[in-house]
Amino acid sequence: GFLAVPSDKGLIMLNVAGNNGRLPIRLALLVVLAAAPIRADQARPFDFFTPSVAAWRAGSGAPAAQAEPGSPGGVRFCCPFRNGATRVFWDRPGELDLRRAAMLELDLTCTRPEAIRSFGLYLKSGAGWYLWLTELKEAGRQKIWLSIPDAAQEGKPAGWNAISGIRIGCNRGMGMNADVVVHSLRIG
């Protein structure tokens, strides 16, 4: 499983299952990352969250993604859990090579974290996905750091150099509606 470690800069996700003796290395990485998040001059933006939402495709039961104008802007994903939906997701195509990346920094705002049991970021690769699932513990704007080596896998991903799309997914917590606005995803 994943361990969500809070810091003054947001949540850092650490995979603690199947470590094969690598836990001390991961804890050292965690300490370094908590002290030094991705610097703006070192990060590359992942341009999937610009205000243009035409490329995003809603899954069954999910409303269309909406542009979030203004500053900081982004893409709004509405989770209609009050209406009985148990999972909603949105997909967007796009190519990306993450072979040299160590970390992803996700900047988002959540209106009602208690409505979302888990928030997922999925990266499509070949016949599978790389993914991170996390709990959003607070309302408002926050940053979540995701370690590339700690990504779980579904199916048979073709490699970090063959990312062909992204998925945002939310699973129902309490039976109320919530919105998640993703402002940016930076690669470091």
One Martini backbone bead per residue (centre of mass of N, CA, C, O) as a GRO file, in nm:
protein
  188
    1GLY     BB    1   0.102   0.032  -0.001
    2PHE     BB    2   0.030   0.359   0.091
    3LEU     BB    3   0.193   0.649   0.228
    4ALA     BB    4   0.074   0.937   0.383
    5VAL     BB    5   0.277   1.230   0.409
    6PRO     BB    6   0.278   1.502   0.582
    7SER     BB    7   0.332   1.844   0.498
    8ASP     BB    8   0.371   2.184   0.446
    9LYS     BB    9   0.336   2.101   0.113
   10GLY     BB   10   0.179   1.827   0.164
   11LEU     BB   11   0.158   1.522   0.006
   12ILE     BB   12   0.335   1.210   0.042
   13MET     BB   13   0.389   0.926  -0.152
   14LEU     BB   14   0.443   0.588  -0.013
   15ASN     BB   15   0.564   0.280  -0.087
   16VAL     BB   16   0.528  -0.013   0.150
   17ALA     BB   17   0.491  -0.234  -0.056
   18GLY     BB   18   0.720  -0.441  -0.169
   19ASN     BB   19   1.032  -0.350  -0.084
   20ASN     BB   20   1.282  -0.539  -0.055
   21GLY     BB   21   1.455  -0.349   0.154
   22ARG     BB   22   1.379  -0.025   0.059
   23LEU     BB   23   1.274   0.157   0.290
   24PRO     BB   24   1.522   0.335   0.371
   25ILE     BB   25   1.543   0.472   0.095
   26ARG     BB   26   1.256   0.593   0.092
   27LEU     BB   27   1.285   0.759   0.350
   28ALA     BB   28   1.513   0.935   0.246
   29LEU     BB   29   1.358   1.048   0.008
   30LEU     BB   30   1.133   1.176   0.175
   31VAL     BB   31   1.305   1.378   0.330
   32VAL     BB   32   1.409   1.529   0.083
   33LEU     BB   33   1.129   1.603  -0.043
   34ALA     BB   34   1.013   1.761   0.199
   35ALA     BB   35   1.249   1.979   0.188
   36ALA     BB   36   1.250   1.954  -0.158
   37PRO     BB   37   1.072   2.053  -0.378
   38ILE     BB   38   0.986   2.123  -0.679
   39ARG     BB   39   1.135   2.334  -0.873
   40ALA     BB   40   1.052   2.552  -1.116
   41ASP     BB   41   1.341   2.526  -1.271
   42GLN     BB   42   1.310   2.185  -1.274
   43ALA     BB   43   1.031   2.185  -1.398
   44ARG     BB   44   0.781   2.026  -1.597
   45PRO     BB   45   0.505   2.071  -1.762
   46PHE     BB   46   0.183   1.914  -1.780
   47ASP     BB   47  -0.034   1.998  -2.053
   48PHE     BB   48  -0.345   1.888  -1.935
   49PHE     BB   49  -0.445   2.170  -1.749
   50THR     BB   50  -0.562   2.348  -1.932
   51PRO     BB   51  -0.850   2.523  -2.011
   52SER     BB   52  -0.864   2.311  -2.222
   53VAL     BB   53  -1.131   2.040  -2.250
   54ALA     BB   54  -1.182   1.880  -2.523
   55ALA     BB   55  -0.992   1.612  -2.463
   56TRP     BB   56  -1.179   1.532  -2.247
   57ARG     BB   57  -1.316   1.213  -2.127
   58ALA     BB   58  -1.595   1.089  -1.999
   59GLY     BB   59  -1.713   0.862  -1.811
   60SER     BB   60  -1.940   0.680  -1.684
   61GLY     BB   61  -2.130   0.924  -1.499
   62ALA     BB   62  -1.963   1.165  -1.597
   63PRO     BB   63  -1.902   1.474  -1.628
   64ALA     BB   64  -1.784   1.717  -1.784
   65ALA     BB   65  -1.525   1.890  -1.818
   66GLN     BB   66  -1.397   2.204  -1.680
   67ALA     BB   67  -1.314   2.513  -1.702
   68GLU     BB   68  -1.074   2.708  -1.503
   69PRO     BB   69  -1.064   3.016  -1.463
   70GLY     BB   70  -0.798   3.199  -1.400
   71SER     BB   71  -0.632   3.217  -1.087
   72PRO     BB   72  -0.478   2.930  -1.174
   73GLY     BB   73  -0.653   2.734  -1.289
   74GLY     BB   74  -0.790   2.463  -1.501
   75VAL     BB   75  -0.957   2.152  -1.413
   76ARG     BB   76  -1.289   2.046  -1.368
   77PHE     BB   77  -1.409   1.780  -1.147
   78CYS     BB   78  -1.719   1.630  -1.115
   79CYS     BB   79  -1.873   1.460  -0.827
   80PRO     BB   80  -2.186   1.270  -0.832
   81PHE     BB   81  -2.250   1.112  -0.538
   82ARG     BB   82  -2.550   1.185  -0.463
   83ASN     BB   83  -2.656   1.011  -0.733
   84GLY     BB   84  -2.476   0.716  -0.690
   85ALA     BB   85  -2.204   0.731  -0.761
   86THR     BB   86  -1.882   0.546  -0.724
   87ARG     BB   87  -1.738   0.629  -1.008
   88VAL     BB   88  -1.505   0.858  -1.163
   89PHE     BB   89  -1.383   0.958  -1.500
   90TRP     BB   90  -1.095   1.090  -1.696
   91ASP     BB   91  -0.972   1.126  -2.032
   92ARG     BB   92  -0.640   1.187  -2.194
   93PRO     BB   93  -0.448   1.246  -2.445
   94GLY     BB   94  -0.084   1.191  -2.444
   95GLU     BB   95   0.258   1.248  -2.469
   96LEU     BB   96   0.523   1.080  -2.265
   97ASP     BB   97   0.852   1.103  -2.105
   98LEU     BB   98   0.965   0.941  -1.780
   99ARG     BB   99   1.258   0.816  -1.748
  100ARG     BB  100   1.393   1.085  -1.585
  101ALA     BB  101   1.193   1.072  -1.367
  102ALA     BB  102   1.103   1.097  -1.000
  103MET     BB  103   0.864   1.319  -0.998
  104LEU     BB  104   0.535   1.433  -0.902
  105GLU     BB  105   0.340   1.743  -0.913
  106LEU     BB  106   0.025   1.799  -0.762
  107ASP     BB  107  -0.213   2.059  -0.829
  108LEU     BB  108  -0.495   2.112  -0.606
  109THR     BB  109  -0.858   2.127  -0.559
  110CYS     BB  110  -1.088   2.063  -0.284
  111THR     BB  111  -1.413   2.079  -0.154
  112ARG     BB  112  -1.483   1.751  -0.055
  113PRO     BB  113  -1.305   1.500   0.078
  114GLU     BB  114  -1.533   1.315   0.210
  115ALA     BB  115  -1.649   1.229  -0.089
  116ILE     BB  116  -1.346   1.105  -0.128
  117ARG     BB  117  -1.181   0.815  -0.091
  118SER     BB  118  -1.029   0.831  -0.385
  119PHE     BB  119  -0.748   0.950  -0.566
  120GLY     BB  120  -0.655   0.928  -0.921
  121LEU     BB  121  -0.351   0.866  -1.103
  122TYR     BB  122  -0.319   0.793  -1.453
  123LEU     BB  123  -0.090   0.620  -1.681
  124LYS     BB  124  -0.075   0.544  -2.003
  125SER     BB  125   0.075   0.217  -2.114
  126GLY     BB  126  -0.018   0.050  -2.342
  127ALA     BB  127  -0.173  -0.233  -2.166
  128GLY     BB  128  -0.156  -0.003  -1.930
  129TRP     BB  129  -0.085   0.123  -1.592
  130TYR     BB  130   0.001   0.396  -1.402
  131LEU     BB  131  -0.043   0.443  -1.035
  132TRP     BB  132  -0.220   0.663  -0.799
  133LEU     BB  133  -0.346   0.653  -0.465
  134THR     BB  134  -0.544   0.890  -0.270
  135GLU     BB  135  -0.610   1.089   0.002
  136LEU     BB  136  -0.816   1.362   0.072
  137LYS     BB  137  -0.783   1.553   0.378
  138GLU     BB  138  -0.846   1.844   0.245
  139ALA     BB  139  -0.956   2.144   0.192
  140GLY     BB  140  -0.839   2.282  -0.089
  141ARG     BB  141  -0.529   2.369  -0.154
  142GLN     BB  142  -0.282   2.131  -0.297
  143LYS     BB  143   0.003   1.912  -0.267
  144ILE     BB  144   0.124   1.624  -0.455
  145TRP     BB  145   0.361   1.367  -0.420
  146LEU     BB  146   0.495   1.144  -0.680
  147SER     BB  147   0.656   0.851  -0.708
  148ILE     BB  148   0.767   0.675  -0.966
  149PRO     BB  149   0.868   0.400  -0.826
  150ASP     BB  150   0.567   0.383  -0.663
  151ALA     BB  151   0.404   0.282  -0.880
  152ALA     BB  152   0.147   0.126  -0.983
  153GLN     BB  153   0.002  -0.161  -1.161
  154GLU     BB  154  -0.187  -0.216  -1.465
  155GLY     BB  155  -0.130  -0.458  -1.639
  156LYS     BB  156   0.089  -0.375  -1.938
  157PRO     BB  157   0.319  -0.172  -1.938
  158ALA     BB  158   0.559  -0.021  -2.178
  159GLY     BB  159   0.661   0.235  -2.027
  160TRP     BB  160   0.781   0.556  -1.950
  161ASN     BB  161   0.820   0.621  -2.276
  162ALA     BB  162   0.480   0.534  -2.327
  163ILE     BB  163   0.297   0.773  -2.280
  164SER     BB  164  -0.068   0.827  -2.389
  165GLY     BB  165  -0.211   0.906  -2.105
  166ILE     BB  166  -0.476   1.028  -1.887
  167ARG     BB  167  -0.618   0.979  -1.550
  168ILE     BB  168  -0.903   1.076  -1.363
  169GLY     BB  169  -0.999   0.951  -1.032
  170CYS     BB  170  -1.305   0.884  -0.834
  171ASN     BB  171  -1.408   0.770  -0.515
  172ARG     BB  172  -1.649   0.709  -0.303
  173GLY     BB  173  -1.761   0.825  -0.007
  174MET     BB  174  -1.960   1.029   0.061
  175GLY     BB  175  -2.303   1.129  -0.027
  176MET     BB  176  -2.150   1.372  -0.203
  177ASN     BB  177  -2.056   1.637  -0.363
  178ALA     BB  178  -1.763   1.712  -0.573
  179ASP     BB  179  -1.459   1.901  -0.637
  180VAL     BB  180  -1.184   1.895  -0.877
  181VAL     BB  181  -0.895   2.098  -0.924
  182VAL     BB  182  -0.656   2.094  -1.175
  183HIS     BB  183  -0.371   2.290  -1.227
  184SER     BB  184  -0.113   2.080  -1.206
  185LEU     BB  185   0.166   1.893  -1.363
  186ARG     BB  186   0.485   1.811  -1.247
  187ILE     BB  187   0.820   1.746  -1.351
  188GLY     BB  188   1.127   1.603  -1.161
   0.00000   0.00000   0.00000
